[in-house]
Backbone atoms as SQL, in Angstrom:
CREATE TABLE atoms (id INTEGER PRIMARY KEY, chain TEXT, resi INTEGER, resn TEXT, atom TEXT, x REAL, y REAL, z REAL);
INSERT INTO atoms VALUES
  (1, 'A', 1, 'MET', 'N', 0.956, -1.316, 0.022),
  (2, 'A', 1, 'MET', 'CA', 0.144, 0.011, -0.409),
  (3, 'A', 1, 'MET', 'C', 0.663, 1.017, -0.331),
  (4, 'A', 2, 'VAL', 'N', 1.152, 2.282, -1.102),
  (5, 'A', 2, 'VAL', 'CA', 1.450, 3.321, -0.682),
  (6, 'A', 2, 'VAL', 'C', 1.050, 4.328, -0.646),
  (7, 'A', 3, 'PRO', 'N', 1.049, 4.957, 0.396),
  (8, 'A', 3, 'PRO', 'CA', 1.252, 5.814, 1.146),
  (9, 'A', 3, 'PRO', 'C', 0.200, 7.183, 0.252),
  (10, 'A', 4, 'TYR', 'N', -0.690, 7.389, 1.053),
  (11, 'A', 4, 'TYR', 'CA', -1.632, 8.502, 0.004),
  (12, 'A', 4, 'TYR', 'C', -2.060, 7.966, -0.966),
  (13, 'A', 5, 'ASP', 'N', -2.539, 6.726, -1.215),
  (14, 'A', 5, 'ASP', 'CA', -2.951, 6.066, -2.497),
  (15, 'A', 5, 'ASP', 'C', -4.658, 5.716, -2.145),
  (16, 'A', 6, 'PHE', 'N', -5.262, 5.805, -0.694),
  (17, 'A', 6, 'PHE', 'CA', -6.505, 5.595, -0.496),
  (18, 'A', 6, 'PHE', 'C', -6.803, 7.203, 0.249),
  (19, 'A', 7, 'THR', 'N', -6.706, 8.066, 0.078),
  (20, 'A', 7, 'THR', 'CA', -6.440, 9.203, 1.177),
  (21, 'A', 7, 'THR', 'C', -8.541, 9.678, 0.156),
  (22, 'A', 8, 'TRP', 'N', -8.938, 9.553, -1.150),
  (23, 'A', 8, 'TRP', 'CA', -9.812, 9.621, -1.342),
  (24, 'A', 8, 'TRP', 'C', -11.108, 8.740, -0.410),
  (25, 'A', 9, 'ILE', 'N', -10.620, 7.157, -0.125),
  (26, 'A', 9, 'ILE', 'CA', -11.960, 7.301, 1.300),
  (27, 'A', 9, 'ILE', 'C', -12.089, 7.505, 2.008),
  (28, 'A', 10, 'PHE', 'N', -10.430, 8.444, 2.660),
  (29, 'A', 10, 'PHE', 'CA', -10.689, 9.008, 3.948),
  (30, 'A', 10, 'PHE', 'C', -11.479, 9.811, 3.986),
  (31, 'A', 11, 'ALA', 'N', -11.075, 11.066, 2.509),
  (32, 'A', 11, 'ALA', 'CA', -11.927, 11.727, 2.703),
  (33, 'A', 11, 'ALA', 'C', -13.205, 11.683, 2.265),
  (34, 'A', 12, 'LEU', 'N', -13.938, 10.979, 1.902),
  (35, 'A', 12, 'LEU', 'CA', -15.315, 10.648, 1.052),
  (36, 'A', 12, 'LEU', 'C', -15.969, 9.926, 2.365),
  (37, 'A', 13, 'GLY', 'N', -15.109, 9.043, 3.457),
  (38, 'A', 13, 'GLY', 'CA', -15.644, 8.759, 4.345),
  (39, 'A', 13, 'GLY', 'C', -16.252, 10.035, 5.563),
  (40, 'A', 14, 'ILE', 'N', -15.506, 11.004, 5.055),
  (41, 'A', 14, 'ILE', 'CA', -15.351, 11.783, 5.943),
  (42, 'A', 14, 'ILE', 'C', -17.149, 12.708, 5.751),
  (43, 'A', 15, 'VAL', 'N', -16.902, 13.027, 4.576),
  (44, 'A', 15, 'VAL', 'CA', -18.280, 13.908, 4.324),
  (45, 'A', 15, 'VAL', 'C', -19.526, 12.964, 4.224),
  (46, 'A', 16, 'THR', 'N', -19.839, 11.829, 4.286),
  (47, 'A', 16, 'THR', 'CA', -20.266, 11.084, 4.520),
  (48, 'A', 16, 'THR', 'C', -20.431, 10.296, 5.296),
  (49, 'A', 17, 'SER', 'N', -19.753, 10.656, 6.771),
  (50, 'A', 17, 'SER', 'CA', -20.514, 10.681, 8.470),
  (51, 'A', 17, 'SER', 'C', -20.619, 11.608, 8.653),
  (52, 'A', 18, 'ILE', 'N', -20.371, 12.980, 7.859),
  (53, 'A', 18, 'ILE', 'CA', -21.193, 14.482, 8.703),
  (54, 'A', 18, 'ILE', 'C', -22.666, 14.136, 8.167),
  (55, 'A', 19, 'CYS', 'N', -22.456, 13.870, 6.629),
  (56, 'A', 19, 'CYS', 'CA', -24.157, 13.714, 6.624),
  (57, 'A', 19, 'CYS', 'C', -24.936, 12.192, 7.274),
  (58, 'A', 20, 'ASP', 'N', -24.358, 11.289, 7.530),
  (59, 'A', 20, 'ASP', 'CA', -25.104, 10.365, 8.346),
  (60, 'A', 20, 'ASP', 'C', -25.255, 11.058, 9.800),
  (61, 'A', 21, 'ALA', 'N', -24.436, 11.472, 10.199),
  (62, 'A', 21, 'ALA', 'CA', -24.659, 12.258, 11.454),
  (63, 'A', 21, 'ALA', 'C', -25.765, 13.354, 11.277),
  (64, 'A', 22, 'TYR', 'N', -25.854, 14.318, 10.767),
  (65, 'A', 22, 'TYR', 'CA', -26.518, 15.015, 10.782),
  (66, 'A', 22, 'TYR', 'C', -28.290, 14.286, 10.116),
  (67, 'A', 23, 'GLY', 'N', -28.374, 13.194, 9.330),
  (68, 'A', 23, 'GLY', 'CA', -29.990, 12.134, 9.118),
  (69, 'A', 23, 'GLY', 'C', -30.160, 11.943, 10.812),
  (70, 'A', 24, 'ILE', 'N', -29.575, 11.408, 11.122),
  (71, 'A', 24, 'ILE', 'CA', -29.230, 10.948, 12.448),
  (72, 'A', 24, 'ILE', 'C', -30.068, 11.277, 13.652),
  (73, 'A', 25, 'GLY', 'N', -29.041, 12.407, 13.439),
  (74, 'A', 25, 'GLY', 'CA', -29.257, 13.646, 14.709),
  (75, 'A', 25, 'GLY', 'C', -30.844, 14.299, 14.614),
  (76, 'A', 26, 'ALA', 'N', -31.198, 14.228, 13.220),
  (77, 'A', 26, 'ALA', 'CA', -32.368, 15.512, 12.458),
  (78, 'A', 26, 'ALA', 'C', -33.244, 13.877, 13.067),
  (79, 'A', 27, 'ASN', 'N', -33.389, 12.654, 12.853),
  (80, 'A', 27, 'ASN', 'CA', -34.141, 11.834, 13.081),
  (81, 'A', 27, 'ASN', 'C', -34.870, 11.656, 14.211),
  (82, 'A', 28, 'ASP', 'N', -33.412, 11.796, 15.505),
  (83, 'A', 28, 'ASP', 'CA', -33.702, 12.155, 17.100),
  (84, 'A', 28, 'ASP', 'C', -34.081, 12.767, 17.271),
  (85, 'A', 29, 'VAL', 'N', -34.043, 14.093, 16.888),
  (86, 'A', 29, 'VAL', 'CA', -34.724, 15.024, 17.640),
  (87, 'A', 29, 'VAL', 'C', -36.323, 15.330, 17.019),
  (88, 'A', 30, 'SER', 'N', -36.695, 14.901, 15.775),
  (89, 'A', 30, 'SER', 'CA', -37.847, 15.041, 15.451),
  (90, 'A', 30, 'SER', 'C', -38.490, 14.038, 16.113),
  (91, 'A', 31, 'ASN', 'N', -38.231, 12.763, 16.420),
  (92, 'A', 31, 'ASN', 'CA', -38.602, 12.059, 16.904),
  (93, 'A', 31, 'ASN', 'C', -39.293, 12.484, 18.543),
  (94, 'A', 32, 'SER', 'N', -38.373, 13.050, 19.376),
  (95, 'A', 32, 'SER', 'CA', -38.305, 13.472, 20.549),
  (96, 'A', 32, 'SER', 'C', -39.079, 14.638, 20.659),
  (97, 'A', 33, 'PHE', 'N', -39.132, 15.418, 19.908),
  (98, 'A', 33, 'PHE', 'CA', -39.616, 16.946, 20.051),
  (99, 'A', 33, 'PHE', 'C', -40.629, 16.981, 19.261),
  (100, 'A', 34, 'ALA', 'N', -41.591, 16.257, 18.179),
  (101, 'A', 34, 'ALA', 'CA', -42.231, 16.733, 17.731),
  (102, 'A', 34, 'ALA', 'C', -43.940, 16.744, 18.643),
  (103, 'A', 35, 'SER', 'N', -44.055, 16.187, 19.423),
  (104, 'A', 35, 'SER', 'CA', -45.504, 15.706, 19.911),
  (105, 'A', 35, 'SER', 'C', -45.542, 17.392, 21.006),
  (106, 'A', 36, 'SER', 'N', -44.249, 17.494, 21.346),
  (107, 'A', 36, 'SER', 'CA', -43.664, 18.622, 22.317),
  (108, 'A', 36, 'SER', 'C', -44.018, 19.978, 22.307),
  (109, 'A', 37, 'ILE', 'N', -43.738, 20.063, 20.609),
  (110, 'A', 37, 'ILE', 'CA', -43.949, 21.425, 19.644),
  (111, 'A', 37, 'ILE', 'C', -45.665, 21.569, 19.080),
  (112, 'A', 38, 'SER', 'N', -45.980, 20.310, 19.375),
  (113, 'A', 38, 'SER', 'CA', -47.392, 20.506, 18.140),
  (114, 'A', 38, 'SER', 'C', -48.193, 20.667, 19.421),
  (115, 'A', 39, 'SER', 'N', -48.373, 20.321, 20.546),
  (116, 'A', 39, 'SER', 'CA', -48.627, 20.757, 21.769),
  (117, 'A', 39, 'SER', 'C', -48.844, 21.951, 22.346),
  (118, 'A', 40, 'GLY', 'N', -47.647, 22.545, 21.816),
  (119, 'A', 40, 'GLY', 'CA', -47.383, 24.657, 22.482),
  (120, 'A', 40, 'GLY', 'C', -46.843, 24.246, 23.585),
  (121, 'A', 41, 'SER', 'N', -46.389, 23.127, 24.115),
  (122, 'A', 41, 'SER', 'CA', -45.472, 22.299, 25.349),
  (123, 'A', 41, 'SER', 'C', -44.378, 23.479, 25.014),
  (124, 'A', 42, 'LEU', 'N', -44.009, 23.501, 24.056),
  (125, 'A', 42, 'LEU', 'CA', -41.998, 23.920, 23.315),
  (126, 'A', 42, 'LEU', 'C', -42.622, 24.701, 22.359),
  (127, 'A', 43, 'SER', 'N', -41.664, 25.982, 22.694),
  (128, 'A', 43, 'SER', 'CA', -41.647, 26.268, 20.642),
  (129, 'A', 43, 'SER', 'C', -40.378, 25.601, 20.488),
  (130, 'A', 44, 'MET', 'N', -40.637, 26.203, 18.816),
  (131, 'A', 44, 'MET', 'CA', -39.747, 25.611, 17.584),
  (132, 'A', 44, 'MET', 'C', -37.847, 26.103, 18.037),
  (133, 'A', 45, 'MET', 'N', -37.818, 27.091, 19.116),
  (134, 'A', 45, 'MET', 'CA', -36.343, 27.770, 19.556),
  (135, 'A', 45, 'MET', 'C', -35.638, 26.605, 20.748),
  (136, 'A', 46, 'GLN', 'N', -37.072, 26.839, 21.705),
  (137, 'A', 46, 'GLN', 'CA', -37.116, 26.063, 22.583),
  (138, 'A', 46, 'GLN', 'C', -36.439, 24.750, 22.757),
  (139, 'A', 47, 'ALA', 'N', -36.825, 24.116, 21.581),
  (140, 'A', 47, 'ALA', 'CA', -36.627, 23.089, 21.100),
  (141, 'A', 47, 'ALA', 'C', -35.567, 22.727, 20.841),
  (142, 'A', 48, 'CYS', 'N', -35.307, 23.971, 19.863),
  (143, 'A', 48, 'CYS', 'CA', -33.707, 23.539, 19.161),
  (144, 'A', 48, 'CYS', 'C', -32.592, 23.900, 19.907),
  (145, 'A', 49, 'ILE', 'N', -32.742, 24.511, 21.066),
  (146, 'A', 49, 'ILE', 'CA', -32.094, 25.037, 22.379),
  (147, 'A', 49, 'ILE', 'C', -31.454, 23.683, 23.199),
  (148, 'A', 50, 'ILE', 'N', -33.118, 22.516, 22.995),
  (149, 'A', 50, 'ILE', 'CA', -32.674, 21.465, 24.258),
  (150, 'A', 50, 'ILE', 'C', -32.012, 20.923, 23.330),
  (151, 'A', 51, 'ALA', 'N', -32.213, 20.400, 21.858),
  (152, 'A', 51, 'ALA', 'CA', -32.121, 19.396, 21.090),
  (153, 'A', 51, 'ALA', 'C', -30.797, 19.783, 20.665),
  (154, 'A', 52, 'SER', 'N', -29.708, 20.475, 20.724),
  (155, 'A', 52, 'SER', 'CA', -28.658, 20.807, 19.976),
  (156, 'A', 52, 'SER', 'C', -27.463, 20.391, 22.115),
  (157, 'A', 53, 'PHE', 'N', -28.258, 20.825, 23.062),
  (158, 'A', 53, 'PHE', 'CA', -27.729, 20.601, 24.444),
  (159, 'A', 53, 'PHE', 'C', -27.008, 18.955, 24.391),
  (160, 'A', 54, 'THR', 'N', -28.690, 18.273, 24.276),
  (161, 'A', 54, 'THR', 'CA', -29.086, 17.018, 24.514),
  (162, 'A', 54, 'THR', 'C', -28.227, 16.187, 23.349),
  (163, 'A', 55, 'GLU', 'N', -28.172, 16.586, 21.923),
  (164, 'A', 55, 'GLU', 'CA', -27.509, 15.915, 21.043),
  (165, 'A', 55, 'GLU', 'C', -26.267, 15.956, 21.067),
  (166, 'A', 56, 'PHE', 'N', -25.755, 16.618, 21.921),
  (167, 'A', 56, 'PHE', 'CA', -24.475, 16.840, 21.602),
  (168, 'A', 56, 'PHE', 'C', -24.240, 15.787, 22.707),
  (169, 'A', 57, 'LEU', 'N', -24.415, 16.092, 24.056),
  (170, 'A', 57, 'LEU', 'CA', -24.110, 15.647, 25.112),
  (171, 'A', 57, 'LEU', 'C', -24.260, 14.025, 24.976),
  (172, 'A', 58, 'GLY', 'N', -25.278, 13.692, 24.358),
  (173, 'A', 58, 'GLY', 'CA', -25.478, 12.123, 24.258),
  (174, 'A', 58, 'GLY', 'C', -24.015, 11.690, 23.335),
  (175, 'A', 59, 'ALA', 'N', -23.778, 12.168, 22.229),
  (176, 'A', 59, 'ALA', 'CA', -22.990, 12.026, 21.616),
  (177, 'A', 59, 'ALA', 'C', -21.649, 11.728, 21.845),
  (178, 'A', 60, 'PHE', 'N', -21.528, 12.757, 22.936),
  (179, 'A', 60, 'PHE', 'CA', -20.284, 12.749, 23.591),
  (180, 'A', 60, 'PHE', 'C', -19.758, 12.371, 24.568),
  (181, 'A', 61, 'LEU', 'N', -20.740, 11.909, 25.499),
  (182, 'A', 61, 'LEU', 'CA', -20.611, 11.284, 26.995),
  (183, 'A', 61, 'LEU', 'C', -21.230, 9.045, 26.385),
  (184, 'A', 62, 'LEU', 'N', -21.435, 9.106, 25.387),
  (185, 'A', 62, 'LEU', 'CA', -22.102, 7.576, 25.076),
  (186, 'A', 62, 'LEU', 'C', -21.665, 7.307, 23.828),
  (187, 'A', 63, 'GLY', 'N', -20.475, 8.208, 22.862),
  (188, 'A', 63, 'GLY', 'CA', -20.491, 7.273, 21.632),
  (189, 'A', 63, 'GLY', 'C', -19.422, 6.759, 22.072),
  (190, 'A', 64, 'ALA', 'N', -18.584, 6.201, 23.166),
  (191, 'A', 64, 'ALA', 'CA', -16.967, 5.358, 23.172),
  (192, 'A', 64, 'ALA', 'C', -17.630, 4.322, 23.067),
  (193, 'A', 65, 'GLU', 'N', -19.516, 4.008, 24.020),
  (194, 'A', 65, 'GLU', 'CA', -19.550, 2.711, 23.544),
  (195, 'A', 65, 'GLU', 'C', -20.195, 2.416, 22.440),
  (196, 'A', 66, 'THR', 'N', -20.790, 3.373, 21.566),
  (197, 'A', 66, 'THR', 'CA', -20.743, 2.851, 20.301),
  (198, 'A', 66, 'THR', 'C', -19.538, 2.317, 19.183),
  (199, 'A', 67, 'THR', 'N', -19.370, 3.380, 19.745),
  (200, 'A', 67, 'THR', 'CA', -17.550, 2.929, 19.034),
  (201, 'A', 67, 'THR', 'C', -16.829, 1.659, 19.585),
  (202, 'A', 68, 'GLU', 'N', -17.158, 0.887, 20.690),
  (203, 'A', 68, 'GLU', 'CA', -16.140, -0.064, 21.464),
  (204, 'A', 68, 'GLU', 'C', -17.396, -1.066, 20.556),
  (205, 'A', 69, 'THR', 'N', -18.493, -0.951, 20.560),
  (206, 'A', 69, 'THR', 'CA', -19.113, -2.167, 19.790),
  (207, 'A', 69, 'THR', 'C', -18.947, -2.003, 18.561),
  (208, 'A', 70, 'ILE', 'N', -18.550, -1.228, 17.669),
  (209, 'A', 70, 'ILE', 'CA', -18.301, -1.859, 16.001),
  (210, 'A', 70, 'ILE', 'C', -17.280, -1.921, 15.982),
  (211, 'A', 71, 'LYS', 'N', -16.003, -1.386, 16.793),
  (212, 'A', 71, 'LYS', 'CA', -14.769, -1.853, 16.647),
  (213, 'A', 71, 'LYS', 'C', -14.307, -3.638, 16.954),
  (214, 'A', 72, 'GLY', 'N', -15.109, -3.705, 17.881),
  (215, 'A', 72, 'GLY', 'CA', -14.800, -5.402, 18.722),
  (216, 'A', 72, 'GLY', 'C', -15.970, -6.402, 18.661),
  (217, 'A', 73, 'GLY', 'N', -17.425, -5.628, 18.841),
  (218, 'A', 73, 'GLY', 'CA', -18.313, -6.213, 18.720),
  (219, 'A', 73, 'GLY', 'C', -18.978, -7.129, 17.639),
  (220, 'A', 74, 'ILE', 'N', -18.786, -6.589, 16.664),
  (221, 'A', 74, 'ILE', 'CA', -19.132, -6.525, 15.372),
  (222, 'A', 74, 'ILE', 'C', -18.031, -6.887, 13.959),
  (223, 'A', 75, 'LEU', 'N', -17.128, -6.412, 14.362),
  (224, 'A', 75, 'LEU', 'CA', -16.224, -6.751, 13.264),
  (225, 'A', 75, 'LEU', 'C', -14.761, -7.017, 13.601),
  (226, 'A', 76, 'SER', 'N', -13.530, -8.279, 13.109),
  (227, 'A', 76, 'SER', 'CA', -13.000, -8.228, 13.372),
  (228, 'A', 76, 'SER', 'C', -11.745, -7.858, 12.702),
  (229, 'A', 77, 'ALA', 'N', -11.034, -6.869, 13.543),
  (230, 'A', 77, 'ALA', 'CA', -9.929, -6.097, 12.878),
  (231, 'A', 77, 'ALA', 'C', -8.879, -6.531, 11.926),
  (232, 'A', 78, 'GLU', 'N', -8.859, -7.710, 13.107),
  (233, 'A', 78, 'GLU', 'CA', -7.225, -8.907, 12.633),
  (234, 'A', 78, 'GLU', 'C', -7.309, -9.500, 11.553),
  (235, 'A', 79, 'LEU', 'N', -8.514, -9.756, 10.998),
  (236, 'A', 79, 'LEU', 'CA', -8.699, -9.631, 9.552),
  (237, 'A', 79, 'LEU', 'C', -8.476, -9.479, 8.452),
  (238, 'A', 80, 'PHE', 'N', -7.900, -7.848, 8.770),
  (239, 'A', 80, 'PHE', 'CA', -7.728, -7.316, 7.933),
  (240, 'A', 80, 'PHE', 'C', -6.269, -6.141, 7.949),
  (241, 'A', 81, 'VAL', 'N', -5.464, -6.657, 8.635),
  (242, 'A', 81, 'VAL', 'CA', -3.888, -7.001, 8.876),
  (243, 'A', 81, 'VAL', 'C', -2.919, -6.407, 7.455),
  (244, 'A', 82, 'PRO', 'N', -3.661, -7.308, 6.535),
  (245, 'A', 82, 'PRO', 'CA', -2.851, -7.681, 5.317),
  (246, 'A', 82, 'PRO', 'C', -2.775, -6.398, 4.301),
  (247, 'A', 83, 'GLN', 'N', -4.268, -6.330, 4.777),
  (248, 'A', 83, 'GLN', 'CA', -4.761, -4.834, 3.720),
  (249, 'A', 83, 'GLN', 'C', -5.855, -4.354, 4.375),
  (250, 'A', 84, 'PRO', 'N', -5.340, -3.222, 5.010),
  (251, 'A', 84, 'PRO', 'CA', -5.694, -2.260, 5.761),
  (252, 'A', 84, 'PRO', 'C', -6.643, -1.733, 4.887),
  (253, 'A', 85, 'GLU', 'N', -6.514, -1.224, 3.552),
  (254, 'A', 85, 'GLU', 'CA', -7.251, -0.555, 2.924),
  (255, 'A', 85, 'GLU', 'C', -8.700, -1.008, 2.117),
  (256, 'A', 86, 'LEU', 'N', -9.112, -2.296, 2.611),
  (257, 'A', 86, 'LEU', 'CA', -9.584, -3.326, 2.307),
  (258, 'A', 86, 'LEU', 'C', -11.211, -2.867, 3.410),
  (259, 'A', 87, 'MET', 'N', -10.330, -2.524, 5.018),
  (260, 'A', 87, 'MET', 'CA', -11.509, -1.976, 6.088),
  (261, 'A', 87, 'MET', 'C', -11.870, -0.897, 5.468),
  (262, 'A', 88, 'MET', 'N', -11.060, -0.033, 5.218),
  (263, 'A', 88, 'MET', 'CA', -10.970, 1.144, 4.706),
  (264, 'A', 88, 'MET', 'C', -12.765, 1.258, 3.905),
  (265, 'A', 89, 'LEU', 'N', -12.384, 0.628, 2.853),
  (266, 'A', 89, 'LEU', 'CA', -13.501, 0.199, 1.689),
  (267, 'A', 89, 'LEU', 'C', -15.230, 0.221, 2.611),
  (268, 'A', 90, 'ALA', 'N', -14.861, -1.168, 3.419),
  (269, 'A', 90, 'ALA', 'CA', -15.973, -1.557, 4.000),
  (270, 'A', 90, 'ALA', 'C', -16.205, -0.981, 4.603),
  (271, 'A', 91, 'MET', 'N', -15.746, -0.062, 6.051),
  (272, 'A', 91, 'MET', 'CA', -16.498, 1.059, 6.725),
  (273, 'A', 91, 'MET', 'C', -16.630, 2.508, 5.896),
  (274, 'A', 92, 'LEU', 'N', -16.420, 2.189, 4.697),
  (275, 'A', 92, 'LEU', 'CA', -16.921, 3.731, 3.957),
  (276, 'A', 92, 'LEU', 'C', -18.120, 3.354, 2.967),
  (277, 'A', 93, 'CYS', 'N', -18.299, 1.884, 2.726),
  (278, 'A', 93, 'CYS', 'CA', -19.682, 1.149, 2.317),
  (279, 'A', 93, 'CYS', 'C', -20.888, 1.084, 3.553),
  (280, 'A', 94, 'ALA', 'N', -20.365, 0.382, 4.475),
  (281, 'A', 94, 'ALA', 'CA', -21.398, 0.534, 5.754),
  (282, 'A', 94, 'ALA', 'C', -21.864, 2.383, 6.261),
  (283, 'A', 95, 'LEU', 'N', -21.117, 3.336, 6.187),
  (284, 'A', 95, 'LEU', 'CA', -21.901, 4.726, 6.160),
  (285, 'A', 95, 'LEU', 'C', -22.137, 5.232, 5.206),
  (286, 'A', 96, 'VAL', 'N', -21.842, 4.912, 3.977),
  (287, 'A', 96, 'VAL', 'CA', -22.907, 5.103, 3.097),
  (288, 'A', 96, 'VAL', 'C', -23.975, 4.450, 2.912),
  (289, 'A', 97, 'GLY', 'N', -23.987, 3.132, 3.579),
  (290, 'A', 97, 'GLY', 'CA', -25.345, 2.602, 3.597),
  (291, 'A', 97, 'GLY', 'C', -26.430, 3.120, 4.452),
  (292, 'A', 98, 'SER', 'N', -25.543, 3.433, 6.136),
  (293, 'A', 98, 'SER', 'CA', -26.153, 4.101, 7.130),
  (294, 'A', 98, 'SER', 'C', -27.111, 5.449, 6.245),
  (295, 'A', 99, 'ALA', 'N', -26.225, 6.055, 5.903),
  (296, 'A', 99, 'ALA', 'CA', -26.559, 7.616, 5.751),
  (297, 'A', 99, 'ALA', 'C', -27.635, 7.357, 4.800),
  (298, 'A', 100, 'SER', 'N', -27.676, 6.690, 3.570),
  (299, 'A', 100, 'SER', 'CA', -28.660, 6.408, 2.707),
  (300, 'A', 100, 'SER', 'C', -29.955, 5.709, 2.905),
  (301, 'A', 101, 'TRP', 'N', -29.942, 5.094, 4.518),
  (302, 'A', 101, 'TRP', 'CA', -31.626, 4.688, 4.735),
  (303, 'A', 101, 'TRP', 'C', -32.405, 5.803, 5.361);
């Protein structure tokens, strides 16, 4: 593997993960706050402020557990030691699948 040969996978993975996080966050917020906003208990601005804090804190405080599950519970990284670029491609495919779902 030549260095910088697979930088495009990394760059595309970053863009895809940002889109995926945006979609997941939007779905979480809509599920959590739809009834509060429609009933008039919260205004849209109040819901946005509360959601920005709770979404960030949830990802920051609980994100490591999710990472551990993906890192060791789903896929064995030792299988990809001879070809790490194949694991990069597999992770990119998983991100594209998640973002498009």
